[in-house]
Amino acid sequence: AIIGGNVKKIKVFIGDKVKKGQILAVLEHPDYIKLQEDFAILANNLEFLEQEYGRQKELYENNVSSGKKFQKAKAEYNISKAKYQGLKARLQLLNISPNKVKNGQISNTVNILSTISGFVTEVNIKLGTYVDAKNKMFEIADNFALHADFMIYEKDVHLLKIGQKIHFTVSNRPEMEFMGTIFAIGKKFEQNSRSVHIHANIDEDVTGLIPGMYISGHLHTDKKFTKTLPDDAIVSEGVKSYIFVVDEHIETENIEKEHNHEHENPEKEHDTKVLTFKMVEVIPGKKDDGYTEVSLTENLPDSAKIVLNKAYYLLADMKKEETEHEH
């Protein structure tokens, strides 16, 4: 509040979307009336002082009146004019129309208006309570202007550049990925973590993001493309690593039909699609964000189907079958 007052109305709740200039609350206090009365009296008196100043100036210039009267009229007019401008500015800060006050429209309330568009994140007042200029009444966050803050460790600072892309996820929506562009890089280290702050504009719709959310990201420092597979697609057997490739083939099976009294039916062939898995050795490389770089030890056709997750279950089943076979 610009001037203290009692809370008469609260127009918004936490989570409400508000526009710039929208009424958040209404305050009332006798001081508002006194301020408007002082302005109305001064405004009317200023008109008289302005006319008197003009009259004395004309008389002085025509050598009819003394310079003392002219200087007095000038000083009184300038002092009143300064007070008038000061009270007018205070009324405008309180969102009260000076023109209405000059015409006799006095209000005992003032409206607290939102200075920005955004969402209400805090309401710190209650009906009937008194607030003054040092009390925070509301907090409004402009979520449309969100940007992402990151901490980069000292060893990676030399990789940073303005304009680099960074992709990140928020803790409560790990399945959704956002993209940002770095626009500022900090110039000093945080002493405890030996890291640097960087700031990135968010390139996508920020709906659903809330200031203060914990985020983690990956910085794009180069454009090296390589073949990768999810970590769950790779299993280890001794010192070697393998993936499982689906092997579909057709097996023909002879089915003997039952005899009847008149004649015998011959055996009938039946095709069955059989699904098996083949282990293929790979050489793993770098790991990042749940993926592992792989190099194949043998060529696979483009149509090859690779098991992408929980490959360790297949390996366990294979070992189990081998053990049973040995018995």
Short mmCIF file of C-alpha atoms in Angstrom, two decimals:
data_model
loop_
_atom_site.label_atom_id
_atom_site.label_comp_id
_atom_site.label_asym_id
_atom_site.label_seq_id
_atom_site.Cartn_x
_atom_site.Cartn_y
_atom_site.Cartn_z
CA ALA A 1 0.00 0.00 0.00
CA ILE A 2 1.19 3.55 -0.74
CA ILE A 3 -0.55 4.80 2.41
CA GLY A 4 -1.71 2.58 5.27
CA GLY A 5 -5.34 1.52 5.52
CA ASN A 6 -7.79 -1.13 6.67
CA VAL A 7 -8.62 -4.02 4.34
CA LYS A 8 -12.24 -3.66 3.23
CA LYS A 9 -12.31 -6.15 0.32
CA ILE A 10 -10.05 -8.86 -1.10
CA LYS A 11 -10.78 -9.48 -4.76
CA VAL A 12 -8.44 -12.39 -5.58
CA PHE A 13 -7.29 -15.74 -4.23
CA ILE A 14 -4.07 -17.71 -4.53
CA GLY A 15 -3.77 -19.19 -8.01
CA ASP A 16 -5.97 -16.59 -9.72
CA LYS A 17 -4.82 -15.25 -13.07
CA VAL A 18 -4.78 -11.44 -13.04
CA LYS A 19 -4.15 -8.72 -15.60
CA LYS A 20 -2.14 -5.54 -15.19
CA GLY A 21 -4.38 -2.88 -13.63
CA GLN A 22 -6.86 -5.38 -12.14
CA ILE A 23 -8.18 -4.61 -8.63
CA LEU A 24 -6.62 -6.90 -6.01
CA ALA A 25 -8.01 -5.33 -2.83
CA VAL A 26 -9.86 -2.28 -1.49
CA LEU A 27 -8.54 -0.30 1.50
CA GLU A 28 -10.33 2.36 3.58
CA HIS A 29 -9.10 4.95 6.06
CA PRO A 30 -9.96 8.52 7.18
CA ASP A 31 -6.53 9.69 6.00
CA TYR A 32 -7.68 9.16 2.41
CA ILE A 33 -10.50 11.66 2.97
CA LYS A 34 -8.16 14.20 4.59
CA LEU A 35 -5.73 13.94 1.67
CA GLN A 36 -8.49 14.58 -0.86
CA GLU A 37 -9.89 17.49 1.16
CA ASP A 38 -6.44 19.11 1.30
CA PHE A 39 -6.05 18.69 -2.45
CA ALA A 40 -9.52 20.09 -3.23
CA ILE A 41 -8.94 23.17 -1.03
CA LEU A 42 -5.47 23.74 -2.48
CA ALA A 43 -6.73 23.30 -6.06
CA ASN A 44 -9.40 25.95 -5.61
CA ASN A 45 -7.01 28.29 -3.78
CA LEU A 46 -4.43 27.85 -6.51
CA GLU A 47 -6.77 29.36 -9.07
CA PHE A 48 -7.11 32.49 -6.92
CA LEU A 49 -3.31 32.68 -6.33
CA GLU A 50 -2.66 32.27 -10.05
CA GLN A 51 -5.02 35.14 -10.87
CA GLU A 52 -3.51 37.30 -8.12
CA TYR A 53 0.01 36.55 -9.38
CA GLY A 54 -1.02 37.57 -12.92
CA ARG A 55 -2.63 40.77 -11.67
CA GLN A 56 0.38 41.78 -9.56
CA LYS A 57 2.73 40.99 -12.42
CA GLU A 58 0.79 43.25 -14.77
CA LEU A 59 0.69 46.09 -12.18
CA TYR A 60 4.41 45.73 -11.49
CA GLU A 61 5.31 45.80 -15.16
CA ASN A 62 3.24 49.00 -15.57
CA ASN A 63 4.91 50.55 -12.49
CA VAL A 64 1.59 50.74 -10.68
CA SER A 65 2.41 48.28 -7.87
CA SER A 66 5.55 47.76 -5.80
CA GLY A 67 7.97 44.92 -6.45
CA LYS A 68 7.41 43.62 -2.91
CA LYS A 69 3.74 42.79 -3.56
CA PHE A 70 4.64 41.16 -6.85
CA GLN A 71 7.34 38.98 -5.28
CA LYS A 72 5.00 37.96 -2.47
CA ALA A 73 2.24 36.97 -4.90
CA LYS A 74 4.75 35.06 -7.02
CA ALA A 75 6.16 33.15 -4.02
CA GLU A 76 2.72 32.23 -2.69
CA TYR A 77 1.66 31.01 -6.10
CA ASN A 78 4.81 28.88 -6.68
CA ILE A 79 4.62 27.33 -3.19
CA SER A 80 0.96 26.42 -3.63
CA LYS A 81 1.65 25.10 -7.13
CA ALA A 82 4.39 22.78 -5.80
CA LYS A 83 2.09 21.51 -3.02
CA TYR A 84 -0.66 21.01 -5.56
CA GLN A 85 1.58 18.93 -7.82
CA GLY A 86 2.75 16.88 -4.82
CA LEU A 87 -0.78 16.10 -3.62
CA LYS A 88 -1.87 15.36 -7.16
CA ALA A 89 0.96 12.82 -7.55
CA ARG A 90 0.01 11.17 -4.24
CA LEU A 91 -3.60 10.84 -5.36
CA GLN A 92 -2.50 9.29 -8.65
CA LEU A 93 -0.34 6.78 -6.75
CA LEU A 94 -3.47 5.88 -4.78
CA ASN A 95 -5.38 5.45 -8.06
CA ILE A 96 -7.71 8.36 -7.18
CA SER A 97 -8.67 10.76 -9.97
CA PRO A 98 -7.54 14.34 -9.13
CA ASN A 99 -10.17 15.76 -11.50
CA LYS A 100 -12.98 13.97 -9.65
CA VAL A 101 -11.66 15.27 -6.32
CA LYS A 102 -11.57 18.86 -7.68
CA ASN A 103 -15.22 18.41 -8.64
CA GLY A 104 -16.11 17.37 -5.09
CA GLN A 105 -16.15 13.55 -5.50
CA ILE A 106 -14.43 12.36 -2.31
CA SER A 107 -13.82 8.63 -1.69
CA ASN A 108 -12.99 6.94 1.61
CA THR A 109 -11.47 3.91 -0.16
CA VAL A 110 -8.57 3.24 -2.51
CA ASN A 111 -8.07 0.36 -4.92
CA ILE A 112 -4.89 -1.72 -4.88
CA LEU A 113 -4.12 -2.58 -8.52
CA SER A 114 -1.87 -5.25 -9.96
CA THR A 115 1.24 -3.75 -11.51
CA ILE A 116 1.82 -6.77 -13.79
CA SER A 117 -0.10 -9.61 -15.41
CA GLY A 118 0.46 -13.06 -13.93
CA PHE A 119 -0.74 -15.44 -11.24
CA VAL A 120 -1.34 -14.69 -7.56
CA THR A 121 1.13 -16.75 -5.52
CA GLU A 122 0.65 -15.13 -2.09
CA VAL A 123 -2.17 -13.32 -0.25
CA ASN A 124 -0.85 -11.91 3.03
CA ILE A 125 -3.84 -9.84 4.21
CA LYS A 126 -7.16 -10.48 5.94
CA LEU A 127 -10.41 -8.52 6.01
CA GLY A 128 -10.44 -5.79 8.65
CA THR A 129 -6.71 -5.82 9.33
CA TYR A 130 -4.52 -2.73 8.98
CA VAL A 131 -1.69 -2.66 6.46
CA ASP A 132 0.91 0.02 5.83
CA ALA A 133 3.58 0.71 3.24
CA LYS A 134 6.05 -1.82 4.66
CA ASN A 135 3.63 -4.78 4.56
CA LYS A 136 3.66 -7.11 1.56
CA MET A 137 0.01 -7.62 0.61
CA PHE A 138 0.27 -9.86 -2.46
CA GLU A 139 2.84 -11.65 -4.55
CA ILE A 140 2.19 -12.03 -8.28
CA ALA A 141 4.40 -14.10 -10.56
CA ASP A 142 4.53 -13.46 -14.28
CA ASN A 143 5.00 -17.10 -15.34
CA PHE A 144 5.05 -16.09 -18.98
CA ALA A 145 8.48 -14.54 -18.42
CA LEU A 146 10.02 -17.58 -16.73
CA HIS A 147 13.57 -18.57 -17.50
CA ALA A 148 15.66 -21.49 -16.34
CA ASP A 149 18.61 -21.18 -13.93
CA PHE A 150 21.34 -23.82 -13.82
CA MET A 151 24.56 -24.43 -11.91
CA ILE A 152 27.53 -25.57 -14.02
CA TYR A 153 30.56 -27.09 -12.30
CA GLU A 154 33.94 -25.43 -12.62
CA LYS A 155 35.41 -28.17 -14.82
CA ASP A 156 32.78 -27.53 -17.53
CA VAL A 157 32.78 -23.71 -17.56
CA HIS A 158 35.13 -23.56 -20.56
CA LEU A 159 32.44 -25.29 -22.64
CA LEU A 160 29.86 -22.54 -22.11
CA LYS A 161 28.77 -20.11 -24.85
CA ILE A 162 25.90 -17.67 -25.24
CA GLY A 163 23.26 -19.16 -27.56
CA GLN A 164 23.92 -22.81 -26.68
CA LYS A 165 20.94 -25.12 -26.42
CA ILE A 166 20.11 -26.93 -23.22
CA HIS A 167 17.38 -29.50 -22.66
CA PHE A 168 15.95 -30.09 -19.21
CA THR A 169 13.21 -31.77 -17.22
CA VAL A 170 11.35 -30.74 -14.07
CA SER A 171 11.17 -33.03 -11.07
CA ASN A 172 7.38 -33.49 -11.12
CA ARG A 173 7.18 -34.18 -14.89
CA PRO A 174 10.28 -36.26 -15.74
CA GLU A 175 8.69 -37.65 -18.88
CA MET A 176 8.40 -34.20 -20.50
CA GLU A 177 11.49 -32.46 -21.88
CA PHE A 178 11.92 -28.71 -22.41
CA MET A 179 14.44 -26.84 -24.54
CA GLY A 180 16.18 -23.59 -23.64
CA THR A 181 18.79 -21.16 -25.02
CA ILE A 182 21.55 -19.69 -22.81
CA PHE A 183 21.43 -15.89 -22.66
CA ALA A 184 23.65 -15.13 -19.63
CA ILE A 185 26.65 -16.74 -17.93
CA GLY A 186 27.69 -15.88 -14.38
CA LYS A 187 31.07 -14.22 -13.81
CA LYS A 188 31.87 -15.63 -10.36
CA PHE A 189 31.95 -18.99 -8.63
CA GLU A 190 29.68 -20.10 -5.83
CA GLN A 191 32.18 -20.76 -3.06
CA ASN A 192 30.56 -23.90 -1.63
CA SER A 193 29.90 -25.81 -4.85
CA ARG A 194 32.55 -24.19 -7.09
CA SER A 195 29.93 -23.75 -9.78
CA VAL A 196 28.71 -20.93 -12.02
CA HIS A 197 25.14 -19.74 -12.60
CA ILE A 198 23.83 -19.74 -16.15
CA HIS A 199 20.45 -18.46 -17.34
CA ALA A 200 18.46 -19.79 -20.29
CA ASN A 201 15.33 -18.60 -22.05
CA ILE A 202 12.74 -21.35 -22.38
CA ASP A 203 12.00 -21.96 -26.06
CA GLU A 204 8.65 -23.69 -25.51
CA ASP A 205 5.29 -23.14 -23.84
CA VAL A 206 5.87 -22.68 -20.10
CA THR A 207 2.31 -23.59 -19.10
CA GLY A 208 2.46 -25.73 -15.98
CA LEU A 209 5.88 -24.49 -14.88
CA ILE A 210 6.04 -22.74 -11.51
CA PRO A 211 8.86 -20.51 -10.21
CA GLY A 212 11.10 -22.41 -7.81
CA MET A 213 10.70 -25.85 -9.41
CA TYR A 214 13.80 -28.04 -9.28
CA ILE A 215 15.16 -28.79 -12.76
CA SER A 216 18.09 -30.70 -14.22
CA GLY A 217 19.45 -30.30 -17.71
CA HIS A 218 21.99 -31.36 -20.29
CA LEU A 219 24.04 -28.86 -22.23
CA HIS A 220 24.60 -29.35 -25.96
CA THR A 221 28.31 -28.65 -26.43
CA ASP A 222 28.77 -30.39 -29.79
CA LYS A 223 26.89 -32.26 -32.51
CA LYS A 224 28.48 -35.69 -32.53
CA PHE A 225 25.95 -38.28 -33.70
CA THR A 226 26.43 -41.92 -32.74
CA LYS A 227 24.46 -45.14 -32.44
CA THR A 228 22.98 -45.63 -28.99
CA LEU A 229 20.65 -47.95 -27.14
CA PRO A 230 18.87 -47.63 -23.81
CA ASP A 231 20.96 -48.89 -20.89
CA ASP A 232 18.36 -51.62 -20.25
CA ALA A 233 18.96 -53.08 -23.72
CA ILE A 234 22.57 -54.08 -22.91
CA VAL A 235 23.61 -57.00 -20.72
CA SER A 236 27.02 -58.20 -19.57
CA GLU A 237 28.30 -61.75 -19.66
CA GLY A 238 31.79 -61.98 -18.26
CA VAL A 239 33.85 -59.20 -19.81
CA LYS A 240 31.67 -58.92 -22.90
CA SER A 241 28.45 -57.00 -23.57
CA TYR A 242 25.48 -58.18 -25.60
CA ILE A 243 22.12 -57.13 -26.98
CA PHE A 244 19.20 -59.35 -27.96
CA VAL A 245 17.91 -59.34 -31.53
CA VAL A 246 14.51 -60.79 -32.36
CA ASP A 247 14.67 -63.79 -34.69
CA GLU A 248 11.30 -64.61 -36.28
CA HIS A 249 11.02 -67.72 -38.47
CA ILE A 250 8.41 -70.19 -39.66
CA GLU A 251 8.51 -73.84 -38.59
CA THR A 252 6.42 -76.49 -40.31
CA GLU A 253 4.75 -79.08 -38.06
CA ASN A 254 2.99 -82.32 -39.17
CA ILE A 255 -0.35 -82.87 -37.46
CA GLU A 256 -1.90 -86.41 -37.59
CA LYS A 257 -5.67 -86.32 -37.85
CA GLU A 258 -7.96 -88.98 -36.27
CA HIS A 259 -9.02 -92.07 -38.28
CA ASN A 260 -12.63 -92.60 -39.26
CA HIS A 261 -14.33 -95.80 -40.43
CA GLU A 262 -14.46 -95.00 -44.12
CA HIS A 263 -10.91 -93.91 -44.88
CA GLU A 264 -7.74 -92.52 -43.33
CA ASN A 265 -6.77 -88.87 -43.67
CA PRO A 266 -3.09 -88.20 -44.32
CA GLU A 267 -1.01 -86.07 -41.97
CA LYS A 268 -1.53 -82.32 -42.45
CA GLU A 269 1.26 -79.75 -42.39
CA HIS A 270 0.83 -76.68 -40.12
CA ASP A 271 3.02 -73.56 -40.25
CA THR A 272 3.88 -71.94 -36.90
CA LYS A 273 5.59 -68.61 -36.37
CA VAL A 274 8.38 -69.07 -33.83
CA LEU A 275 9.89 -66.15 -31.92
CA THR A 276 13.42 -66.54 -30.58
CA PHE A 277 16.15 -64.18 -29.46
CA LYS A 278 19.73 -64.06 -30.63
CA MET A 279 22.57 -62.60 -28.55
CA VAL A 280 24.76 -60.19 -30.50
CA GLU A 281 27.99 -58.86 -29.04
CA VAL A 282 28.44 -55.08 -28.87
CA ILE A 283 31.19 -52.77 -27.62
CA PRO A 284 29.71 -50.12 -25.27
CA GLY A 285 31.00 -46.55 -25.28
CA LYS A 286 29.97 -43.33 -23.54
CA LYS A 287 26.85 -43.13 -21.39
CA ASP A 288 24.45 -40.19 -21.15
CA ASP A 289 20.93 -39.67 -19.86
CA GLY A 290 19.97 -43.38 -19.82
CA TYR A 291 21.58 -44.22 -23.18
CA THR A 292 24.83 -45.99 -24.05
CA GLU A 293 26.89 -45.63 -27.21
CA VAL A 294 27.30 -49.00 -28.95
CA SER A 295 29.51 -50.39 -31.71
CA LEU A 296 28.36 -53.62 -33.37
CA THR A 297 30.78 -56.52 -33.86
CA GLU A 298 28.66 -57.85 -36.73
CA ASN A 299 26.42 -56.17 -39.26
CA LEU A 300 22.69 -56.25 -38.67
CA PRO A 301 20.03 -55.62 -41.32
CA ASP A 302 18.11 -52.34 -41.12
CA SER A 303 14.96 -54.33 -40.36
CA ALA A 304 16.48 -55.97 -37.27
CA LYS A 305 14.36 -55.68 -34.12
CA ILE A 306 16.33 -55.12 -30.92
CA VAL A 307 15.02 -55.67 -27.40
CA LEU A 308 15.12 -52.17 -25.88
CA ASN A 309 14.44 -52.83 -22.20
CA LYS A 310 14.72 -55.48 -19.49
CA ALA A 311 17.16 -57.52 -21.54
CA TYR A 312 18.56 -58.91 -18.27
CA TYR A 313 15.36 -60.98 -17.90
CA LEU A 314 16.09 -62.73 -21.20
CA LEU A 315 19.66 -63.41 -20.09
CA ALA A 316 18.40 -64.86 -16.80
CA ASP A 317 15.94 -67.13 -18.65
CA MET A 318 18.69 -68.33 -20.98
CA LYS A 319 20.95 -69.23 -18.06
CA LYS A 320 18.07 -71.01 -16.36
CA GLU A 321 17.39 -73.11 -19.48
CA GLU A 322 21.08 -74.00 -19.79
CA THR A 323 21.17 -75.14 -16.16
CA GLU A 324 18.07 -77.30 -16.61
CA HIS A 325 19.56 -78.78 -19.78
CA GLU A 326 22.72 -79.82 -17.96
CA HIS A 327 20.67 -81.69 -15.34
#
